[in-house]
């Protein structure tokens, strides 16, 4: 049985995340504020008035089982989002890269990217936002020759989710609009 190199890279990606799951003793800074906002949503169904971040990621984190600690839940969500990001990036490379060795190199660089890797170990909205950006451009490229109103609405909806995840989502919507024109 021959194992594809991309599967080995995926296994490396997952094992690194599992091994480093609790590498951060505490969540602080942005992570703390995101968790604080999610707990406020969970308990009072309101968003903290002093919070400057868009609410989508905190809303997602607020939907957790009672038995699970908010930090553990946040890290589990980051793990799932990271895996989804890797899978989507694999599909993205299939669209743009023809040679298998270059696809594998792209996947390895993605798996070992220090910026994305750091984001994916901490409870940050950046990974969800990156996932939404990748999904938006993947669907746009895949459907660009047969784009209809339903597909356009779906792509616009995903881009809109980017806005309520990070304020850079406005740039995503503008770039998407320019791409459509």
PDB file of C-alpha atoms in Angstrom:
ATOM      1  CA  UNK A   1       0.000   0.000   0.000  1.00  0.00           C
ATOM      2  CA  UNK A   2       1.448   3.329  -1.076  1.00  0.00           C
ATOM      3  CA  UNK A   3       0.829   6.293   1.217  1.00  0.00           C
ATOM      4  CA  UNK A   4       0.603   9.679  -0.457  1.00  0.00           C
ATOM      5  CA  UNK A   5       3.003  12.320   0.774  1.00  0.00           C
ATOM      6  CA  UNK A   6       0.102  14.741   1.276  1.00  0.00           C
ATOM      7  CA  UNK A   7      -1.423  12.275   3.772  1.00  0.00           C
ATOM      8  CA  UNK A   8       1.878  12.176   5.697  1.00  0.00           C
ATOM      9  CA  UNK A   9       1.958  15.969   5.752  1.00  0.00           C
ATOM     10  CA  UNK A  10      -1.620  16.011   7.062  1.00  0.00           C
ATOM     11  CA  UNK A  11      -0.711  13.487   9.779  1.00  0.00           C
ATOM     12  CA  UNK A  12       2.301  15.640  10.723  1.00  0.00           C
ATOM     13  CA  UNK A  13       0.031  18.711  10.882  1.00  0.00           C
ATOM     14  CA  UNK A  14      -2.496  16.946  13.130  1.00  0.00           C
ATOM     15  CA  UNK A  15       0.155  15.370  15.388  1.00  0.00           C
ATOM     16  CA  UNK A  16       1.898  18.717  15.883  1.00  0.00           C
ATOM     17  CA  UNK A  17      -1.395  20.283  16.931  1.00  0.00           C
ATOM     18  CA  UNK A  18      -2.223  17.428  19.277  1.00  0.00           C
ATOM     19  CA  UNK A  19       1.257  17.441  20.797  1.00  0.00           C
ATOM     20  CA  UNK A  20       1.155  21.210  21.370  1.00  0.00           C
ATOM     21  CA  UNK A  21      -2.544  21.378  22.356  1.00  0.00           C
ATOM     22  CA  UNK A  22      -1.856  22.710  25.883  1.00  0.00           C
ATOM     23  CA  UNK A  23       1.451  24.434  25.171  1.00  0.00           C
ATOM     24  CA  UNK A  24       0.014  27.753  26.404  1.00  0.00           C
ATOM     25  CA  UNK A  25      -0.501  27.690  30.143  1.00  0.00           C
ATOM     26  CA  UNK A  26      -2.989  30.539  30.000  1.00  0.00           C
ATOM     27  CA  UNK A  27      -4.825  32.500  27.380  1.00  0.00           C
ATOM     28  CA  UNK A  28      -4.114  36.232  27.574  1.00  0.00           C
ATOM     29  CA  UNK A  29      -4.525  39.349  25.472  1.00  0.00           C
ATOM     30  CA  UNK A  30      -6.815  38.882  22.476  1.00  0.00           C
ATOM     31  CA  UNK A  31      -7.578  35.278  23.416  1.00  0.00           C
ATOM     32  CA  UNK A  32      -8.673  36.299  26.899  1.00  0.00           C
ATOM     33  CA  UNK A  33     -10.935  39.037  25.554  1.00  0.00           C
ATOM     34  CA  UNK A  34     -12.502  36.691  22.974  1.00  0.00           C
ATOM     35  CA  UNK A  35     -13.184  34.133  25.708  1.00  0.00           C
ATOM     36  CA  UNK A  36     -14.528  36.845  28.006  1.00  0.00           C
ATOM     37  CA  UNK A  37     -16.921  38.003  25.287  1.00  0.00           C
ATOM     38  CA  UNK A  38     -18.049  34.420  24.622  1.00  0.00           C
ATOM     39  CA  UNK A  39     -18.821  33.903  28.311  1.00  0.00           C
ATOM     40  CA  UNK A  40     -20.761  37.180  28.389  1.00  0.00           C
ATOM     41  CA  UNK A  41     -22.810  36.036  25.376  1.00  0.00           C
ATOM     42  CA  UNK A  42     -23.330  32.658  27.007  1.00  0.00           C
ATOM     43  CA  UNK A  43     -24.513  34.030  30.349  1.00  0.00           C
ATOM     44  CA  UNK A  44     -26.352  37.253  29.463  1.00  0.00           C
ATOM     45  CA  UNK A  45     -26.981  36.982  25.692  1.00  0.00           C
ATOM     46  CA  UNK A  46     -25.237  40.346  25.252  1.00  0.00           C
ATOM     47  CA  UNK A  47     -21.947  41.383  23.721  1.00  0.00           C
ATOM     48  CA  UNK A  48     -19.646  43.392  26.019  1.00  0.00           C
ATOM     49  CA  UNK A  49     -19.941  47.084  25.156  1.00  0.00           C
ATOM     50  CA  UNK A  50     -16.181  47.601  25.637  1.00  0.00           C
ATOM     51  CA  UNK A  51     -15.243  44.831  23.169  1.00  0.00           C
ATOM     52  CA  UNK A  52     -13.769  46.130  19.928  1.00  0.00           C
ATOM     53  CA  UNK A  53     -13.708  42.837  17.999  1.00  0.00           C
ATOM     54  CA  UNK A  54     -16.498  41.602  15.732  1.00  0.00           C
ATOM     55  CA  UNK A  55     -18.667  39.003  17.499  1.00  0.00           C
ATOM     56  CA  UNK A  56     -18.865  35.883  15.275  1.00  0.00           C
ATOM     57  CA  UNK A  57     -15.972  33.933  16.797  1.00  0.00           C
ATOM     58  CA  UNK A  58     -17.111  34.707  20.339  1.00  0.00           C
ATOM     59  CA  UNK A  59     -20.642  33.606  19.415  1.00  0.00           C
ATOM     60  CA  UNK A  60     -19.293  30.308  18.086  1.00  0.00           C
ATOM     61  CA  UNK A  61     -17.248  29.784  21.251  1.00  0.00           C
ATOM     62  CA  UNK A  62     -20.243  30.565  23.456  1.00  0.00           C
ATOM     63  CA  UNK A  63     -22.030  27.458  22.188  1.00  0.00           C
ATOM     64  CA  UNK A  64     -20.207  24.880  24.303  1.00  0.00           C
ATOM     65  CA  UNK A  65     -21.264  21.994  26.514  1.00  0.00           C
ATOM     66  CA  UNK A  66     -21.440  22.894  30.217  1.00  0.00           C
ATOM     67  CA  UNK A  67     -18.955  20.188  31.178  1.00  0.00           C
ATOM     68  CA  UNK A  68     -16.143  21.617  29.042  1.00  0.00           C
ATOM     69  CA  UNK A  69     -13.865  24.401  30.234  1.00  0.00           C
ATOM     70  CA  UNK A  70     -13.998  27.507  27.972  1.00  0.00           C
ATOM     71  CA  UNK A  71     -10.245  27.367  27.257  1.00  0.00           C
ATOM     72  CA  UNK A  72     -10.337  23.684  26.353  1.00  0.00           C
ATOM     73  CA  UNK A  73     -13.399  24.322  24.174  1.00  0.00           C
ATOM     74  CA  UNK A  74     -11.644  27.223  22.451  1.00  0.00           C
ATOM     75  CA  UNK A  75      -8.589  25.092  21.764  1.00  0.00           C
ATOM     76  CA  UNK A  76     -10.758  22.255  20.445  1.00  0.00           C
ATOM     77  CA  UNK A  77     -12.480  24.719  18.126  1.00  0.00           C
ATOM     78  CA  UNK A  78      -9.085  25.983  16.956  1.00  0.00           C
ATOM     79  CA  UNK A  79      -7.990  22.394  16.304  1.00  0.00           C
ATOM     80  CA  UNK A  80     -11.097  21.707  14.203  1.00  0.00           C
ATOM     81  CA  UNK A  81     -10.785  25.003  12.325  1.00  0.00           C
ATOM     82  CA  UNK A  82      -7.107  24.289  11.649  1.00  0.00           C
ATOM     83  CA  UNK A  83      -7.891  20.868  10.208  1.00  0.00           C
ATOM     84  CA  UNK A  84     -10.654  22.360   8.048  1.00  0.00           C
ATOM     85  CA  UNK A  85      -8.180  25.020   6.914  1.00  0.00           C
ATOM     86  CA  UNK A  86      -5.657  22.377   5.915  1.00  0.00           C
ATOM     87  CA  UNK A  87      -8.271  20.400   3.983  1.00  0.00           C
ATOM     88  CA  UNK A  88      -9.508  23.527   2.214  1.00  0.00           C
ATOM     89  CA  UNK A  89      -5.948  24.593   1.415  1.00  0.00           C
ATOM     90  CA  UNK A  90      -5.410  21.141  -0.112  1.00  0.00           C
ATOM     91  CA  UNK A  91      -8.404  21.726  -2.400  1.00  0.00           C
ATOM     92  CA  UNK A  92      -7.079  25.208  -3.175  1.00  0.00           C
ATOM     93  CA  UNK A  93      -3.703  23.791  -4.253  1.00  0.00           C
ATOM     94  CA  UNK A  94      -5.513  21.291  -6.474  1.00  0.00           C
ATOM     95  CA  UNK A  95      -7.112  24.231  -8.301  1.00  0.00           C
ATOM     96  CA  UNK A  96      -3.911  26.177  -8.892  1.00  0.00           C
ATOM     97  CA  UNK A  97      -0.951  23.769  -8.835  1.00  0.00           C
ATOM     98  CA  UNK A  98      -0.567  21.025 -11.407  1.00  0.00           C
ATOM     99  CA  UNK A  99       2.567  19.141 -10.281  1.00  0.00           C
ATOM    100  CA  UNK A 100       2.199  16.859  -7.260  1.00  0.00           C
ATOM    101  CA  UNK A 101       5.610  17.751  -5.796  1.00  0.00           C
ATOM    102  CA  UNK A 102       4.734  21.451  -5.755  1.00  0.00           C
ATOM    103  CA  UNK A 103       1.365  20.674  -4.186  1.00  0.00           C
ATOM    104  CA  UNK A 104       3.190  18.722  -1.482  1.00  0.00           C
ATOM    105  CA  UNK A 105       5.645  21.572  -0.968  1.00  0.00           C
ATOM    106  CA  UNK A 106       2.761  24.043  -0.622  1.00  0.00           C
ATOM    107  CA  UNK A 107       1.053  21.768   1.926  1.00  0.00           C
ATOM    108  CA  UNK A 108       4.277  21.337   3.892  1.00  0.00           C
ATOM    109  CA  UNK A 109       4.814  25.105   3.957  1.00  0.00           C
ATOM    110  CA  UNK A 110       1.218  25.535   5.110  1.00  0.00           C
ATOM    111  CA  UNK A 111       1.631  22.888   7.834  1.00  0.00           C
ATOM    112  CA  UNK A 112       4.843  24.464   9.122  1.00  0.00           C
ATOM    113  CA  UNK A 113       3.952  28.124   8.579  1.00  0.00           C
ATOM    114  CA  UNK A 114       4.972  29.755  11.868  1.00  0.00           C
ATOM    115  CA  UNK A 115       2.362  32.523  11.721  1.00  0.00           C
ATOM    116  CA  UNK A 116      -0.611  30.271  10.945  1.00  0.00           C
ATOM    117  CA  UNK A 117       0.692  27.630  13.340  1.00  0.00           C
ATOM    118  CA  UNK A 118       0.904  30.150  16.200  1.00  0.00           C
ATOM    119  CA  UNK A 119      -2.595  31.445  15.424  1.00  0.00           C
ATOM    120  CA  UNK A 120      -3.953  27.911  15.400  1.00  0.00           C
ATOM    121  CA  UNK A 121      -2.521  27.104  18.841  1.00  0.00           C
ATOM    122  CA  UNK A 122      -4.043  30.205  20.440  1.00  0.00           C
ATOM    123  CA  UNK A 123      -7.695  31.138  20.606  1.00  0.00           C
ATOM    124  CA  UNK A 124      -7.704  33.718  17.831  1.00  0.00           C
ATOM    125  CA  UNK A 125     -10.339  34.624  15.259  1.00  0.00           C
ATOM    126  CA  UNK A 126      -7.624  34.763  12.585  1.00  0.00           C
ATOM    127  CA  UNK A 127      -7.884  31.063  11.716  1.00  0.00           C
ATOM    128  CA  UNK A 128     -11.659  31.250  11.237  1.00  0.00           C
ATOM    129  CA  UNK A 129     -11.184  34.373   9.140  1.00  0.00           C
ATOM    130  CA  UNK A 130      -8.467  32.700   7.030  1.00  0.00           C
ATOM    131  CA  UNK A 131     -10.817  29.759   6.524  1.00  0.00           C
ATOM    132  CA  UNK A 132     -13.603  32.086   5.349  1.00  0.00           C
ATOM    133  CA  UNK A 133     -11.231  33.911   2.982  1.00  0.00           C
ATOM    134  CA  UNK A 134      -9.962  30.639   1.511  1.00  0.00           C
ATOM    135  CA  UNK A 135     -13.507  29.319   1.148  1.00  0.00           C
ATOM    136  CA  UNK A 136     -14.684  32.520  -0.531  1.00  0.00           C
ATOM    137  CA  UNK A 137     -11.902  32.517  -3.108  1.00  0.00           C
ATOM    138  CA  UNK A 138     -12.043  28.750  -3.605  1.00  0.00           C
ATOM    139  CA  UNK A 139     -15.768  28.819  -4.405  1.00  0.00           C
ATOM    140  CA  UNK A 140     -15.404  31.934  -6.540  1.00  0.00           C
ATOM    141  CA  UNK A 141     -12.646  30.330  -8.626  1.00  0.00           C
ATOM    142  CA  UNK A 142     -14.419  26.979  -8.845  1.00  0.00           C
ATOM    143  CA  UNK A 143     -17.720  28.532  -9.932  1.00  0.00           C
ATOM    144  CA  UNK A 144     -16.481  31.554 -11.868  1.00  0.00           C
ATOM    145  CA  UNK A 145     -17.542  30.197 -15.268  1.00  0.00           C
ATOM    146  CA  UNK A 146     -21.041  29.184 -14.137  1.00  0.00           C
ATOM    147  CA  UNK A 147     -21.866  31.666 -11.396  1.00  0.00           C
ATOM    148  CA  UNK A 148     -25.599  32.041 -10.805  1.00  0.00           C
ATOM    149  CA  UNK A 149     -27.567  34.047  -8.248  1.00  0.00           C
ATOM    150  CA  UNK A 150     -27.648  31.265  -5.611  1.00  0.00           C
ATOM    151  CA  UNK A 151     -23.900  30.696  -5.817  1.00  0.00           C
ATOM    152  CA  UNK A 152     -23.270  34.448  -5.748  1.00  0.00           C
ATOM    153  CA  UNK A 153     -25.444  34.836  -2.647  1.00  0.00           C
ATOM    154  CA  UNK A 154     -23.617  31.968  -0.926  1.00  0.00           C
ATOM    155  CA  UNK A 155     -20.208  33.470  -1.701  1.00  0.00           C
ATOM    156  CA  UNK A 156     -21.436  36.889  -0.551  1.00  0.00           C
ATOM    157  CA  UNK A 157     -22.805  35.357   2.656  1.00  0.00           C
ATOM    158  CA  UNK A 158     -19.458  33.703   3.413  1.00  0.00           C
ATOM    159  CA  UNK A 159     -17.673  37.001   2.763  1.00  0.00           C
ATOM    160  CA  UNK A 160     -20.207  38.712   5.046  1.00  0.00           C
ATOM    161  CA  UNK A 161     -19.315  36.231   7.785  1.00  0.00           C
ATOM    162  CA  UNK A 162     -15.745  37.435   7.297  1.00  0.00           C
ATOM    163  CA  UNK A 163     -16.858  40.956   8.224  1.00  0.00           C
ATOM    164  CA  UNK A 164     -18.352  39.810  11.528  1.00  0.00           C
ATOM    165  CA  UNK A 165     -15.238  37.727  12.248  1.00  0.00           C
ATOM    166  CA  UNK A 166     -12.566  40.358  11.626  1.00  0.00           C
ATOM    167  CA  UNK A 167     -12.794  43.899  10.298  1.00  0.00           C
ATOM    168  CA  UNK A 168     -10.490  42.891   7.422  1.00  0.00           C
ATOM    169  CA  UNK A 169     -13.615  41.199   6.086  1.00  0.00           C
ATOM    170  CA  UNK A 170     -14.528  44.531   4.505  1.00  0.00           C
ATOM    171  CA  UNK A 171     -11.419  44.185   2.333  1.00  0.00           C
ATOM    172  CA  UNK A 172     -12.555  40.683   1.415  1.00  0.00           C
ATOM    173  CA  UNK A 173     -15.974  41.945   0.307  1.00  0.00           C
ATOM    174  CA  UNK A 174     -14.473  44.800  -1.713  1.00  0.00           C
ATOM    175  CA  UNK A 175     -11.965  42.478  -3.409  1.00  0.00           C
ATOM    176  CA  UNK A 176     -14.717  39.972  -4.134  1.00  0.00           C
ATOM    177  CA  UNK A 177     -16.843  42.738  -5.638  1.00  0.00           C
ATOM    178  CA  UNK A 178     -13.946  43.829  -7.829  1.00  0.00           C
ATOM    179  CA  UNK A 179     -13.416  40.215  -8.868  1.00  0.00           C
ATOM    180  CA  UNK A 180     -17.043  39.900  -9.919  1.00  0.00           C
ATOM    181  CA  UNK A 181     -16.799  43.091 -11.997  1.00  0.00           C
TER     182      UNK A 181
END
